[in-house]
């Protein structure tokens, strides 16, 4: 490489003549260049030329040395010590190449025979020289490209390379985001499909629920296909800023419901959409929690139900996109993340820049499965670290405040709720234990301790004996219960089995009491659908008193609790209550274009909010369907539902052992 060709690389934009010093003057200095005096005055042109040649040769030598040196041993060993070259291990596999590195002496070296070594050595030396030249040229090309980049680009590249390296380091053998996932033989799980209900009346009711799913799906498909949700009144797509511009929330959220309802054509078209259109390479600021429970959860369930690799691949790809959310001083993730830039932040309304308990505490189940399916422990490490941070903190009265600052690691406002902002954190403690085949004893202990504190500080009875779970604000109780809090009935009964022996009955009782109260909250409205929040003060019980708490947005929590209570008790009242909800949904929420939420459940005339939430398909209709199915469909010994009702299999000890050895 002639030295002169290096000048544009390192010279200033003014060109070679701008170098100054001995080369700066005269004709090379450009017009008007300053003359440089030599020992006996100015240099002559020929002297300048000789000097230039000497300087160029010197530069060449320097750069040659820099780029040649690392490869020199290869050259030497190729020429003089060919036998040791034959013992050199082949280069490590390229990034993304899942093949394990070969042992020294294996592979290409075995193609060289013992005879004719000198010929081989000469050929090798030539090969090595060619390789050195190639490396040298590549290094120069890269140096040139680097110099042409803006400082921000260089900074970003370094950052990306670092992140890639770190992840690759964890993966051991594959590049972050690469298509290759470790081989994982698919295990067909018990209960992915179930038998027809024996009772013809129940069968008919179940059919009706399937028809509701078809109505919701067909309209979404017709008016909003590929968009996140449907506006069933205006018959167009609805976009929520929870998903940024990731698309297809309803499709991904509905996959497993379509599957268990055996809606085969619909499942097929949903799967095709995922294959062709589900794209996470978008510039989108998303809610980490919502994307996790709906998209990651939906994809994981679809994989575990069907064994279709596309779902595993997409789930892991999305999980990797969410990882930068954990880049905070404590590892407590941000609520919002731009999945392109990796920049995170918290909701502006959250106390003192805090992250939200129900959000960062509701990643555990999915992230454990992501590690299992990818062979990459990083996902599990992230959620186990959340536990560690929480366990280091003092809890007021044994309760977990809803706000935690991800920078200081300190609680924000001391507000506690088993409904919005807190709810699924508690759910995931219990389910982490169940999903681990009851080996995650830390999760179990945290759950039962938390329920103990709820009993002491939050759970109360109204004057007529309705049990409710109040909210706690710095030591003061607000006697209000949210629709969201109604999920707790199901959680209590699900946890009854593992509770200390003398408490089993108490946990079932808690479940049954909460189910009864939540049913009352439905029954005391005109539409027999529950309000967003209801109160136990000012002379009312289980009734919303504020206008802005009277809406119903197709939420599942009350039906979810009926379903759990039914499975554990087989008391027919839970099916009966579930059926009341079906009738109310049909009467007030069903419209030509799908299903809509209601603005005031106490009114005699329904006003629609014009949104068919994706959780109506993933949760409300799925729980209703399960309430009228036999217990062999998604049995609880083998499946745990994430908070969006996506079933995830229990990971047995053996399975986890297998994945560790991979
Ligand atoms: C769902 O997205 C999940 O159940 C979440 O945990 C809470 N709220 C909605 C449904 O109401």
PDB file of N, CA and C and ligand atoms in Angstrom, residues 289-290 293-294 362 423-424 427 483-484 553 555-557 560 615 619 643-645, ligand 1:
ATOM      1  N   UNK A 289     -44.216  -4.109  30.476  1.00  0.00           N
ATOM      2  CA  UNK A 289     -45.166  -5.029  31.104  1.00  0.00           C
ATOM      3  C   UNK A 289     -46.210  -5.528  30.095  1.00  0.00           C
ATOM      4  N   UNK A 290     -46.846  -4.607  29.404  1.00  0.00           N
ATOM      5  CA  UNK A 290     -47.930  -5.003  28.495  1.00  0.00           C
ATOM      6  C   UNK A 290     -47.406  -5.862  27.353  1.00  0.00           C
ATOM      7  N   UNK A 293     -46.650  -9.356  28.891  1.00  0.00           N
ATOM      8  CA  UNK A 293     -47.745 -10.278  29.231  1.00  0.00           C
ATOM      9  C   UNK A 293     -48.562 -10.665  28.002  1.00  0.00           C
ATOM     10  N   UNK A 294     -48.692  -9.741  27.032  1.00  0.00           N
ATOM     11  CA  UNK A 294     -49.550 -10.060  25.880  1.00  0.00           C
ATOM     12  C   UNK A 294     -48.758 -10.714  24.752  1.00  0.00           C
ATOM     13  N   UNK A 362     -44.106  -8.494  37.186  1.00  0.00           N
ATOM     14  CA  UNK A 362     -44.913  -9.396  36.355  1.00  0.00           C
ATOM     15  C   UNK A 362     -44.147  -9.755  35.082  1.00  0.00           C
ATOM     16  N   UNK A 423     -51.345  -5.700  41.840  1.00  0.00           N
ATOM     17  CA  UNK A 423     -51.976  -7.021  41.653  1.00  0.00           C
ATOM     18  C   UNK A 423     -51.099  -8.198  41.208  1.00  0.00           C
ATOM     19  N   UNK A 424     -50.630  -8.156  39.977  1.00  0.00           N
ATOM     20  CA  UNK A 424     -50.021  -9.374  39.429  1.00  0.00           C
ATOM     21  C   UNK A 424     -48.639  -9.668  40.018  1.00  0.00           C
ATOM     22  N   UNK A 427     -49.575 -12.339  42.346  1.00  0.00           N
ATOM     23  CA  UNK A 427     -49.957 -13.497  41.522  1.00  0.00           C
ATOM     24  C   UNK A 427     -48.708 -14.249  41.045  1.00  0.00           C
ATOM     25  N   UNK A 483     -62.090  -3.539  40.209  1.00  0.00           N
ATOM     26  CA  UNK A 483     -62.414  -4.744  39.440  1.00  0.00           C
ATOM     27  C   UNK A 483     -61.175  -5.609  39.321  1.00  0.00           C
ATOM     28  N   UNK A 484     -60.025  -4.946  39.117  1.00  0.00           N
ATOM     29  CA  UNK A 484     -58.762  -5.684  38.974  1.00  0.00           C
ATOM     30  C   UNK A 484     -58.472  -6.551  40.201  1.00  0.00           C
ATOM     31  N   UNK A 553     -64.798  -2.391  31.006  1.00  0.00           N
ATOM     32  CA  UNK A 553     -64.086  -2.457  29.717  1.00  0.00           C
ATOM     33  C   UNK A 553     -63.784  -3.910  29.296  1.00  0.00           C
ATOM     34  N   UNK A 555     -63.311  -6.464  31.105  1.00  0.00           N
ATOM     35  CA  UNK A 555     -62.256  -7.073  31.932  1.00  0.00           C
ATOM     36  C   UNK A 555     -62.619  -8.499  32.375  1.00  0.00           C
ATOM     37  N   UNK A 556     -61.568  -9.318  32.641  1.00  0.00           N
ATOM     38  CA  UNK A 556     -61.795 -10.730  32.953  1.00  0.00           C
ATOM     39  C   UNK A 556     -61.810 -11.115  34.435  1.00  0.00           C
ATOM     40  N   UNK A 557     -61.327 -10.267  35.346  1.00  0.00           N
ATOM     41  CA  UNK A 557     -60.924 -10.740  36.686  1.00  0.00           C
ATOM     42  C   UNK A 557     -62.009 -11.480  37.464  1.00  0.00           C
ATOM     43  N   UNK A 560     -62.462 -14.831  35.931  1.00  0.00           N
ATOM     44  CA  UNK A 560     -61.245 -15.605  36.251  1.00  0.00           C
ATOM     45  C   UNK A 560     -61.403 -16.261  37.631  1.00  0.00           C
ATOM     46  N   UNK A 615     -57.547  -8.249  25.576  1.00  0.00           N
ATOM     47  CA  UNK A 615     -57.695  -9.217  26.672  1.00  0.00           C
ATOM     48  C   UNK A 615     -59.085  -9.831  26.745  1.00  0.00           C
ATOM     49  N   UNK A 619     -58.381 -13.422  27.611  1.00  0.00           N
ATOM     50  CA  UNK A 619     -58.714 -13.776  29.001  1.00  0.00           C
ATOM     51  C   UNK A 619     -60.201 -14.039  29.207  1.00  0.00           C
ATOM     52  N   UNK A 643     -50.557 -13.623  33.645  1.00  0.00           N
ATOM     53  CA  UNK A 643     -51.607 -12.697  34.064  1.00  0.00           C
ATOM     54  C   UNK A 643     -52.521 -12.271  32.917  1.00  0.00           C
ATOM     55  N   UNK A 644     -52.171 -12.648  31.711  1.00  0.00           N
ATOM     56  CA  UNK A 644     -53.029 -12.364  30.553  1.00  0.00           C
ATOM     57  C   UNK A 644     -53.718 -13.667  30.112  1.00  0.00           C
ATOM     58  N   UNK A 645     -53.745 -14.644  30.999  1.00  0.00           N
ATOM     59  CA  UNK A 645     -54.386 -15.948  30.760  1.00  0.00           C
ATOM     60  C   UNK A 645     -53.692 -16.796  29.701  1.00  0.00           C
TER      61      UNK A 645
HETATM   62  C1  LIG B   1     -54.935  -7.687  31.690  1.00  0.00           C
HETATM   63  O1  LIG B   1     -54.132  -7.142  30.716  1.00  0.00           O
HETATM   64  C2  LIG B   1     -54.150  -8.444  32.702  1.00  0.00           C
HETATM   65  O2  LIG B   1     -54.972  -9.281  33.385  1.00  0.00           O
HETATM   66  C3  LIG B   1     -53.438  -7.554  33.665  1.00  0.00           C
HETATM   67  O3  LIG B   1     -52.774  -8.257  34.675  1.00  0.00           O
HETATM   68  C4  LIG B   1     -54.381  -6.611  34.317  1.00  0.00           C
HETATM   69  N1  LIG B   1     -55.382  -6.077  33.474  1.00  0.00           N
HETATM   70  C5  LIG B   1     -55.790  -6.599  32.241  1.00  0.00           C
HETATM   71  C6  LIG B   1     -57.244  -6.980  32.156  1.00  0.00           C
HETATM   72  O4  LIG B   1     -58.089  -6.325  32.952  1.00  0.00           O
END
